Amino acid sequence: MTETSYTDVLIIGAGPSGLMAAYWMARCGGMLESSTNAAPSIGVVHRVLHEACEAAEFTFWGPGEDGQLKKQEQHPIHDVDISPFGNCLLNQGRIERFILDAIKDCSDLEVERGVIAESLECDETLENQGDAYPITVTLRTLSEEEANPSCSYGGSGGVRNGLLRNNITPDDWDDLLKTSKERPGNVETVKAKYLIGCDGAHSWTRKQLNIPFDGSTTEHIWGVVDMVPITNFPDIRRVCTVATEHGTLLIIPRERQLVRFYLPLQAVDSTSASLDRVSITLDMIRQKAKQMLSPFDFDFKICDWWTVYQVGRRLASSFTKGRIHLAGDAIHTHSPKAGLGMNMSMQDGFNIGWKVALVAKGIARPSILATYELERKRTAQMLIDLDRRLQPLFVKEQESDAAESTAASNDNETLMDVIQLSMAFANGYVCYYGPSSLVHKEGEGVAANLIPGERFPPAKVRNHADGQAWWTTRLFTSDGRFRIVLLAGDLRREDQRQRVSTFSTHLASAESVLQRYKPEGEKLDSLVEVITIHSAPVRDMDFSDFPEMLRLFDQDRGWAYDKIWSDDECFWDRQCTGKGYEFWGVDRVRGALVILRPDQHIGWVGNIEDVDRMTGYFEQIFQSPQKTLKAESNA
Amino acid sequence: MTETSYTDVLIIGAGPSGLMAAYWMARCGGMLESSTNAAPSIGVVHRVLHEACEAAEFTFWGPGEDGQLKKQEQHPIHDVDISPFGNCLLNQGRIERFILDAIKDCSDLEVERGVIAESLECDETLENQGDAYPITVTLRTLSEEEANPSCSYGGSGGVRNGLLRNNITPDDWDDLLKTSKERPGNVETVKAKYLIGCDGAHSWTRKQLNIPFDGSTTEHIWGVVDMVPITNFPDIRRVCTVATEHGTLLIIPRERQLVRFYLPLQAVDSTSASLDRVSITLDMIRQKAKQMLSPFDFDFKICDWWTVYQVGRRLASSFTKGRIHLAGDAIHTHSPKAGLGMNMSMQDGFNIGWKVALVAKGIARPSILATYELERKRTAQMLIDLDRRLQPLFVKEQESDAAESTAASNDNETLMDVIQLSMAFANGYVCYYGPSSLVHKEGEGVAANLIPGERFPPAKVRNHADGQAWWTTRLFTSDGRFRIVLLAGDLRREDQRQRVSTFSTHLASAESVLQRYKPEGEKLDSLVEVITIHSAPVRDMDFSDFPEMLRLFDQDRGWAYDKIWSDDECFWDRQCTGKGYEFWGVDRVRGALVILRPDQHIGWVGNIEDVDRMTGYFEQIFQSPQKTLKAESNA
């Protein structure tokens, strides 16, 4: 007899997509208990910035007129007018550790390692019952031997075997093996309302669902190596493409003096591919790199990690089946050259996580789950197309086709375009989502640069109560709440004060979404938070000048000082320019009204008077409170 | 029989000064083993910025013409042109935790809690023998009961008893009690070469040495409270002074929605003082605050911590006796109003720590230890004077002397001056040290704003190898090394290239300090690191254009990419303006030569040709290598 446990959501796989989805469970699980915590976004940015290498510039190298390698162009990677954050490069294991810590900081949610799923059943007759557990999964705890990674980790001198891709650093192994030590071989049955499969390119979950994974594997073998280079190549600490007669080398600087190389190793015919891959050694990669960087010296003694791979470009034909969703490599694979694999996977988890969490808790309608495939499949397809465009820039397609190949590898205009698209992807700005119940394409003419479906462009604004300057990304904490962002305009003007006063009076009324959907016993802002960003200078207004509904009073904690902000220049912070309204394309006097989804994507834009349409947005998303109560009482 | 152990340096007290001193032991102990690590400064800034409240503005409130409280002035606290870091406010316990973690990250150094010293002997006949252990201390491990803090900690609702000042948060208690649980009552004898007493205002160490602690206690009792305010006072999240007929209230915003109040409670006669102090309750503080903020509403439900204190202004007559040094509250006490107690103590520990560490290891001459009292006593005296100037601005000296009192509390010009001096203290810019073996007052006319004895004014500069922009404070890692900062000027000019080439040739010669003082088997930069900051644009020079001595080659790790920097504008980082040379007052073409002590204070300034005088500086500090070897072989 095996033990049976019940859970709202089961996530299989604890890589970047699984952990991001788990983060939402941790936040939304606790959401109804404590919603006033002001953790910035998911609270890991400072750790990334501290440990990562920030890549500031990229350069193109190629043969000069004399055939010798020569720097051809150099560009900054980071446009401070578009994003506050630069291009940070850091070991995936560290990112996973930061998300794990963020989960631990806000919940008791358990992330188990060394456990595998062995069977999956789904009772389709139960799928339309909100509080049913239609999914049954059998889990088995691996023995210590099965779970123990056989590779040796690098650091100074050691070399990890490249064929096992393991991103966990030694500090985390104990954690990984804990469950195996405590109860090896244990078998457990889990009943779940929802399941998210984040179990990688060879996804067991996807296979159980018989979802086709369409695409093909290209005919090139690539090498990747993280090492501390010994070289006189002058741009070794910059992102570089080095075009040579042997193909194009991609150089990416990393933390701890490491540099990552991507290099094309050889063309293969499809039958012998996997055999060839295993025969490749670290020394073959070293020799190829030496050859490509010649006449510069190149070698290394310290290697942290290396692997050999073939590019498989595949896309799952569907991302969802009933109450089961797939995310990350389980639904899309592509080459790692654009450096977007982990980012794409995290975005998948970031997209599906809050939706499933809110639906499983009975707060949101199950219909919003259909937006997951709608939004992420288009993005995945775009990434695979981008990867296809990158390919010819890195390998000579055929030795015989020398003319075309040389053209491609020297055509920096094209490479530049493709690289800039990669950067936009990495910044998340290519994630513009189509119309759906979560994205209402309205509000034309109100805010030229606030586009429903896209992310809210970050600007630095000043807190009205204390004068501090914060990026808007930090204001919009990822805590599972929707946000009404009231761009209140210039409140020094009587007519504008009147408009905002009318809006606030609506918020306080029984018809407002705050009042209608507030769960019994919870605070007014537990599902939807109102954030005001006005355009008058901070010193022209008092905190107490703002309507009380915009700075909700709490019996224990007084007024909410973190709700009122000003798009005001801050002369001791050069990044806070007071030009947010212009950046967003919003009139400084009349302002605008914006709904942000929990993931910071814009759901709707309108004028301050458009309260009916604003309310209509939420009506399509939230369950009516009666239903919420019923679901809870049945659980 | 008790066990006897030997240690180079024993530190008594693990508050801010003791931990800062311990940090140097951790870094310098490991210094000869691994000196190429690039941890920024002490590596805790990102954690402080993440958790702290940054106070952006301060305001003066006082009675208006109608006698009602009214805002009179508002000023920014932070001048971005002077310091990259704003005024951060955070619980002392968190700061201590960050330093403890930094110590753990770079060493196995043990910080024991729950252990007290019971006897101290010093054999003066051994003090002049470099490798002797003249100090004998008996330590006893407290029982769990003795070590267990009896106060209850706050959080949401609980109130810590104010009379026990304990900054450790609950998470850290286990750590604190570990030793007590393992071996309660254990008695141990420790023999040490050096001792640093950081055991607070009632310092046991100071008493053993019979060092007078001169000064007096003033006649006012103050209350301090950390709480979450419920109020309509509009500037409650800004630093404020509120001048009233009942004295002046000081408001300091804090992390986690907390605000700290300092308020004058009553005048007392000296005989009944301590009795009165104990009789004061939290409710008396609450009532006084309500009275002072009237007609605004004020109350609180959540109190995190409170205490009552009298201001004692005392200064130890000497900071050093033989091989024993005192630091922190053990040598100076003053009111906490300037918010500088912890900063001053940390600076003490930061000053004495590296000196004792280098001397104890036989690297530096014992004569440098005399600079500790020279440098810190003047600073402590200045702080006590500042505190004396603050006092009349906060309390009415006598009810009868109404005229003078009103004048003081309304004279914001004066308060402004004093507050700005406080800020300069907090930023560390008031720590200009007098001439000594560690501060050579030379180089006049070379660098107008690089003054020997003061700190190197921080500017953002760009790494030549990767283009990243870093504050100079982060370049100058606190790892126990001195630094030669070569402000190399404009290397596009042939004459300047020649000057720098000559300098580099000197560095490579047997006469250079790098070669002469290098310990056997260690790297060239193990005691002194050379950092180059030139003034040409990054893209006009190649990394390989710089002399090899400025970017030392390592057999395992290749060239040192973190040694060459450019004072170049970075257009994707608005803080990196390319105006460092102007800020330092250095000619952009000819440059300058600077010696930085391990604590980032400037030791010497000269021209690039002044290698003899540069060498002379180090000759007064370092032991000759022969002596180092002898000391080690005797140990």
mmCIF file of C-alpha atoms in Angstrom, chain A residues 200-399:
data_model
loop_
_atom_site.group_PDB
_atom_site.id
_atom_site.type_symbol
_atom_site.label_atom_id
_atom_site.label_comp_id
_atom_site.label_asym_id
_atom_site.label_seq_id
_atom_site.Cartn_x
_atom_site.Cartn_y
_atom_site.Cartn_z
ATOM 1 C CA GLY A 200 13.086 19.061 -20.089
ATOM 2 C CA ALA A 201 13.571 18.237 -23.764
ATOM 3 C CA HIS A 202 12.956 14.522 -23.191
ATOM 4 C CA SER A 203 9.883 15.339 -21.088
ATOM 5 C CA TRP A 204 8.314 12.255 -19.545
ATOM 6 C CA THR A 205 5.102 14.229 -19.020
ATOM 7 C CA ARG A 206 4.870 15.193 -22.692
ATOM 8 C CA LYS A 207 5.339 11.566 -23.691
ATOM 9 C CA GLN A 208 2.542 10.424 -21.365
ATOM 10 C CA LEU A 209 0.240 12.894 -23.102
ATOM 11 C CA ASN A 210 1.318 11.725 -26.584
ATOM 12 C CA ILE A 211 1.924 15.311 -27.654
ATOM 13 C CA PRO A 212 4.029 15.389 -30.855
ATOM 14 C CA PHE A 213 7.348 17.266 -30.640
ATOM 15 C CA ASP A 214 7.861 18.411 -34.212
ATOM 16 C CA GLY A 215 11.054 19.575 -35.868
ATOM 17 C CA SER A 216 14.456 18.214 -36.705
ATOM 18 C CA THR A 217 18.043 18.020 -35.626
ATOM 19 C CA THR A 218 20.528 19.951 -37.757
ATOM 20 C CA GLU A 219 23.629 18.458 -39.200
ATOM 21 C CA HIS A 220 26.235 20.214 -37.106
ATOM 22 C CA ILE A 221 27.930 19.253 -33.894
ATOM 23 C CA TRP A 222 28.814 22.090 -31.557
ATOM 24 C CA GLY A 223 31.141 22.327 -28.603
ATOM 25 C CA VAL A 224 30.619 24.514 -25.541
ATOM 26 C CA VAL A 225 33.294 25.101 -22.931
ATOM 27 C CA ASP A 226 33.530 27.273 -19.782
ATOM 28 C CA MET A 227 37.210 27.898 -18.984
ATOM 29 C CA VAL A 228 39.704 30.525 -17.830
ATOM 30 C CA PRO A 229 41.442 31.504 -21.070
ATOM 31 C CA ILE A 230 45.169 32.101 -21.450
ATOM 32 C CA THR A 231 45.328 34.270 -24.539
ATOM 33 C CA ASN A 232 46.448 37.553 -26.035
ATOM 34 C CA PHE A 233 43.206 37.973 -27.982
ATOM 35 C CA PRO A 234 42.328 41.497 -26.813
ATOM 36 C CA ASP A 235 38.523 41.184 -26.667
ATOM 37 C CA ILE A 236 38.414 37.965 -24.664
ATOM 38 C CA ARG A 237 36.323 39.722 -21.962
ATOM 39 C CA ARG A 238 33.799 41.062 -24.478
ATOM 40 C CA VAL A 239 30.984 39.255 -26.272
ATOM 41 C CA CYS A 240 32.505 38.492 -29.691
ATOM 42 C CA THR A 241 31.761 36.704 -32.888
ATOM 43 C CA VAL A 242 34.957 35.646 -34.631
ATOM 44 C CA ALA A 243 34.327 34.752 -38.262
ATOM 45 C CA THR A 244 36.975 32.445 -39.723
ATOM 46 C CA GLU A 245 37.356 30.033 -42.574
ATOM 47 C CA HIS A 246 36.518 27.280 -40.060
ATOM 48 C CA GLY A 247 33.174 28.805 -39.099
ATOM 49 C CA THR A 248 32.279 31.380 -36.487
ATOM 50 C CA LEU A 249 33.313 31.266 -32.833
ATOM 51 C CA LEU A 250 31.067 32.868 -30.227
ATOM 52 C CA ILE A 251 32.775 34.238 -27.091
ATOM 53 C CA ILE A 252 30.803 35.085 -23.946
ATOM 54 C CA PRO A 253 32.534 36.453 -20.812
ATOM 55 C CA ARG A 254 31.331 34.956 -17.527
ATOM 56 C CA GLU A 255 31.689 35.305 -13.770
ATOM 57 C CA ARG A 256 34.816 34.179 -11.841
ATOM 58 C CA GLN A 257 37.206 34.907 -14.748
ATOM 59 C CA LEU A 258 35.477 32.248 -16.849
ATOM 60 C CA VAL A 259 34.740 32.678 -20.533
ATOM 61 C CA ARG A 260 32.295 30.544 -22.521
ATOM 62 C CA PHE A 261 33.095 29.502 -26.095
ATOM 63 C CA TYR A 262 30.573 28.118 -28.582
ATOM 64 C CA LEU A 263 32.289 26.569 -31.580
ATOM 65 C CA PRO A 264 31.135 24.547 -34.591
ATOM 66 C CA LEU A 265 32.981 21.227 -34.533
ATOM 67 C CA GLN A 266 31.921 19.300 -37.607
ATOM 68 C CA ALA A 267 29.188 18.481 -40.045
ATOM 69 C CA VAL A 268 27.821 14.965 -39.627
ATOM 70 C CA ASP A 269 25.459 12.762 -41.514
ATOM 71 C CA SER A 270 22.353 11.968 -39.570
ATOM 72 C CA THR A 271 22.996 8.252 -39.095
ATOM 73 C CA SER A 272 26.356 8.499 -37.336
ATOM 74 C CA ALA A 273 25.567 11.633 -35.359
ATOM 75 C CA SER A 274 25.213 10.302 -31.852
ATOM 76 C CA LEU A 275 28.233 8.050 -32.167
ATOM 77 C CA ASP A 276 30.435 10.948 -33.254
ATOM 78 C CA ARG A 277 29.251 13.158 -30.453
ATOM 79 C CA VAL A 278 30.455 10.810 -27.747
ATOM 80 C CA SER A 279 33.874 10.471 -29.387
ATOM 81 C CA ILE A 280 34.618 14.180 -29.079
ATOM 82 C CA THR A 281 37.079 15.135 -26.350
ATOM 83 C CA LEU A 282 37.890 18.351 -24.528
ATOM 84 C CA ASP A 283 41.217 18.419 -26.332
ATOM 85 C CA MET A 284 39.468 18.424 -29.718
ATOM 86 C CA ILE A 285 37.554 21.511 -28.601
ATOM 87 C CA ARG A 286 40.794 23.103 -27.408
ATOM 88 C CA GLN A 287 42.505 22.468 -30.768
ATOM 89 C CA LYS A 288 39.559 23.842 -32.731
ATOM 90 C CA ALA A 289 39.534 27.017 -30.608
ATOM 91 C CA LYS A 290 43.288 27.460 -31.108
ATOM 92 C CA GLN A 291 42.798 27.094 -34.852
ATOM 93 C CA MET A 292 39.951 29.595 -34.990
ATOM 94 C CA LEU A 293 41.692 32.273 -32.882
ATOM 95 C CA SER A 294 45.013 31.971 -34.746
ATOM 96 C CA PRO A 295 47.292 33.968 -35.053
ATOM 97 C CA PHE A 296 46.466 34.911 -31.445
ATOM 98 C CA ASP A 297 47.690 32.566 -28.712
ATOM 99 C CA PHE A 298 45.021 30.531 -26.987
ATOM 100 C CA ASP A 299 44.956 27.808 -24.355
ATOM 101 C CA PHE A 300 43.468 27.048 -20.932
ATOM 102 C CA LYS A 301 44.370 25.065 -17.846
ATOM 103 C CA ILE A 302 41.228 25.620 -15.779
ATOM 104 C CA CYS A 303 38.047 24.182 -17.299
ATOM 105 C CA ASP A 304 34.809 24.457 -15.352
ATOM 106 C CA TRP A 305 32.434 22.605 -17.650
ATOM 107 C CA TRP A 306 32.106 21.496 -21.262
ATOM 108 C CA THR A 307 29.691 19.653 -23.475
ATOM 109 C CA VAL A 308 28.988 18.678 -27.056
ATOM 110 C CA TYR A 309 25.582 19.049 -28.654
ATOM 111 C CA GLN A 310 23.588 18.998 -31.841
ATOM 112 C CA VAL A 311 20.972 21.624 -32.458
ATOM 113 C CA GLY A 312 17.481 20.203 -32.331
ATOM 114 C CA ARG A 313 14.796 22.709 -33.275
ATOM 115 C CA ARG A 314 11.488 21.324 -32.091
ATOM 116 C CA LEU A 315 8.160 22.721 -30.983
ATOM 117 C CA ALA A 316 5.429 20.800 -29.174
ATOM 118 C CA SER A 317 2.198 20.768 -31.182
ATOM 119 C CA SER A 318 0.265 21.767 -28.073
ATOM 120 C CA PHE A 319 1.372 23.122 -24.703
ATOM 121 C CA THR A 320 -1.716 22.091 -22.778
ATOM 122 C CA LYS A 321 -3.932 19.025 -22.453
ATOM 123 C CA GLY A 322 -6.866 19.377 -20.094
ATOM 124 C CA ARG A 323 -5.507 20.463 -16.752
ATOM 125 C CA ILE A 324 -1.928 19.552 -17.618
ATOM 126 C CA HIS A 325 0.476 22.204 -18.936
ATOM 127 C CA LEU A 326 4.015 21.840 -20.249
ATOM 128 C CA ALA A 327 6.756 24.465 -19.963
ATOM 129 C CA GLY A 328 10.410 25.083 -20.852
ATOM 130 C CA ASP A 329 12.457 22.615 -22.902
ATOM 131 C CA ALA A 330 9.520 20.202 -22.764
ATOM 132 C CA ILE A 331 7.820 22.353 -25.409
ATOM 133 C CA HIS A 332 10.635 23.997 -27.366
ATOM 134 C CA THR A 333 14.285 23.265 -28.101
ATOM 135 C CA HIS A 334 16.796 25.291 -30.079
ATOM 136 C CA SER A 335 20.511 26.036 -30.032
ATOM 137 C CA PRO A 336 21.937 27.717 -26.944
ATOM 138 C CA LYS A 337 23.748 30.319 -29.060
ATOM 139 C CA ALA A 338 21.227 33.090 -28.558
ATOM 140 C CA GLY A 339 21.692 32.512 -24.823
ATOM 141 C CA LEU A 340 17.945 32.434 -24.378
ATOM 142 C CA GLY A 341 17.175 28.883 -23.314
ATOM 143 C CA MET A 342 17.010 29.576 -19.605
ATOM 144 C CA ASN A 343 15.291 32.936 -20.127
ATOM 145 C CA MET A 344 12.590 31.414 -22.336
ATOM 146 C CA SER A 345 11.997 28.621 -19.845
ATOM 147 C CA MET A 346 11.775 31.017 -16.920
ATOM 148 C CA GLN A 347 9.290 33.124 -18.878
ATOM 149 C CA ASP A 348 7.158 30.035 -19.541
ATOM 150 C CA GLY A 349 7.070 29.247 -15.833
ATOM 151 C CA PHE A 350 6.453 32.918 -15.053
ATOM 152 C CA ASN A 351 3.484 32.911 -17.456
ATOM 153 C CA ILE A 352 1.731 29.692 -16.437
ATOM 154 C CA GLY A 353 2.493 29.795 -12.710
ATOM 155 C CA TRP A 354 0.260 32.637 -11.538
ATOM 156 C CA LYS A 355 -2.571 31.565 -13.813
ATOM 157 C CA VAL A 356 -2.683 28.024 -12.431
ATOM 158 C CA ALA A 357 -2.202 29.288 -8.865
ATOM 159 C CA LEU A 358 -5.131 31.719 -9.080
ATOM 160 C CA VAL A 359 -7.399 29.188 -10.783
ATOM 161 C CA ALA A 360 -6.503 26.387 -8.365
ATOM 162 C CA LYS A 361 -7.375 28.655 -5.440
ATOM 163 C CA GLY A 362 -10.777 29.361 -6.976
ATOM 164 C CA ILE A 363 -10.000 33.059 -7.488
ATOM 165 C CA ALA A 364 -9.688 33.167 -11.282
ATOM 166 C CA ARG A 365 -11.834 31.484 -13.933
ATOM 167 C CA PRO A 366 -10.332 28.336 -15.563
ATOM 168 C CA SER A 367 -10.851 30.005 -18.956
ATOM 169 C CA ILE A 368 -7.744 32.175 -18.471
ATOM 170 C CA LEU A 369 -5.564 29.060 -18.738
ATOM 171 C CA ALA A 370 -6.144 28.948 -22.502
ATOM 172 C CA THR A 371 -4.053 32.116 -22.806
ATOM 173 C CA TYR A 372 -0.909 30.183 -21.870
ATOM 174 C CA GLU A 373 -0.482 28.375 -25.184
ATOM 175 C CA LEU A 374 -1.731 31.425 -27.077
ATOM 176 C CA GLU A 375 0.942 33.629 -25.563
ATOM 177 C CA ARG A 376 3.902 31.322 -25.266
ATOM 178 C CA LYS A 377 3.614 29.297 -28.480
ATOM 179 C CA ARG A 378 3.977 32.358 -30.682
ATOM 180 C CA THR A 379 7.025 33.453 -28.653
ATOM 181 C CA ALA A 380 8.578 29.979 -28.870
ATOM 182 C CA GLN A 381 8.033 29.930 -32.635
ATOM 183 C CA MET A 382 9.719 33.337 -32.940
ATOM 184 C CA LEU A 383 12.706 32.093 -30.959
ATOM 185 C CA ILE A 384 13.084 29.021 -33.131
ATOM 186 C CA ASP A 385 12.966 31.261 -36.209
ATOM 187 C CA LEU A 386 15.619 33.509 -34.679
ATOM 188 C CA ASP A 387 17.783 30.471 -34.031
ATOM 189 C CA ARG A 388 17.361 29.425 -37.671
ATOM 190 C CA ARG A 389 18.519 32.871 -38.803
ATOM 191 C CA LEU A 390 21.573 32.658 -36.548
ATOM 192 C CA GLN A 391 22.715 29.278 -37.880
ATOM 193 C CA PRO A 392 24.203 30.285 -41.259
ATOM 194 C CA LEU A 393 26.101 33.090 -39.573
ATOM 195 C CA PHE A 394 28.009 30.541 -37.505
ATOM 196 C CA VAL A 395 28.703 27.572 -39.757
ATOM 197 C CA LYS A 396 29.772 27.195 -43.324
ATOM 198 C CA GLU A 397 26.785 25.337 -44.745
ATOM 199 C CA GLN A 398 28.919 23.436 -47.250
ATOM 200 C CA GLU A 399 32.605 23.601 -47.956
#
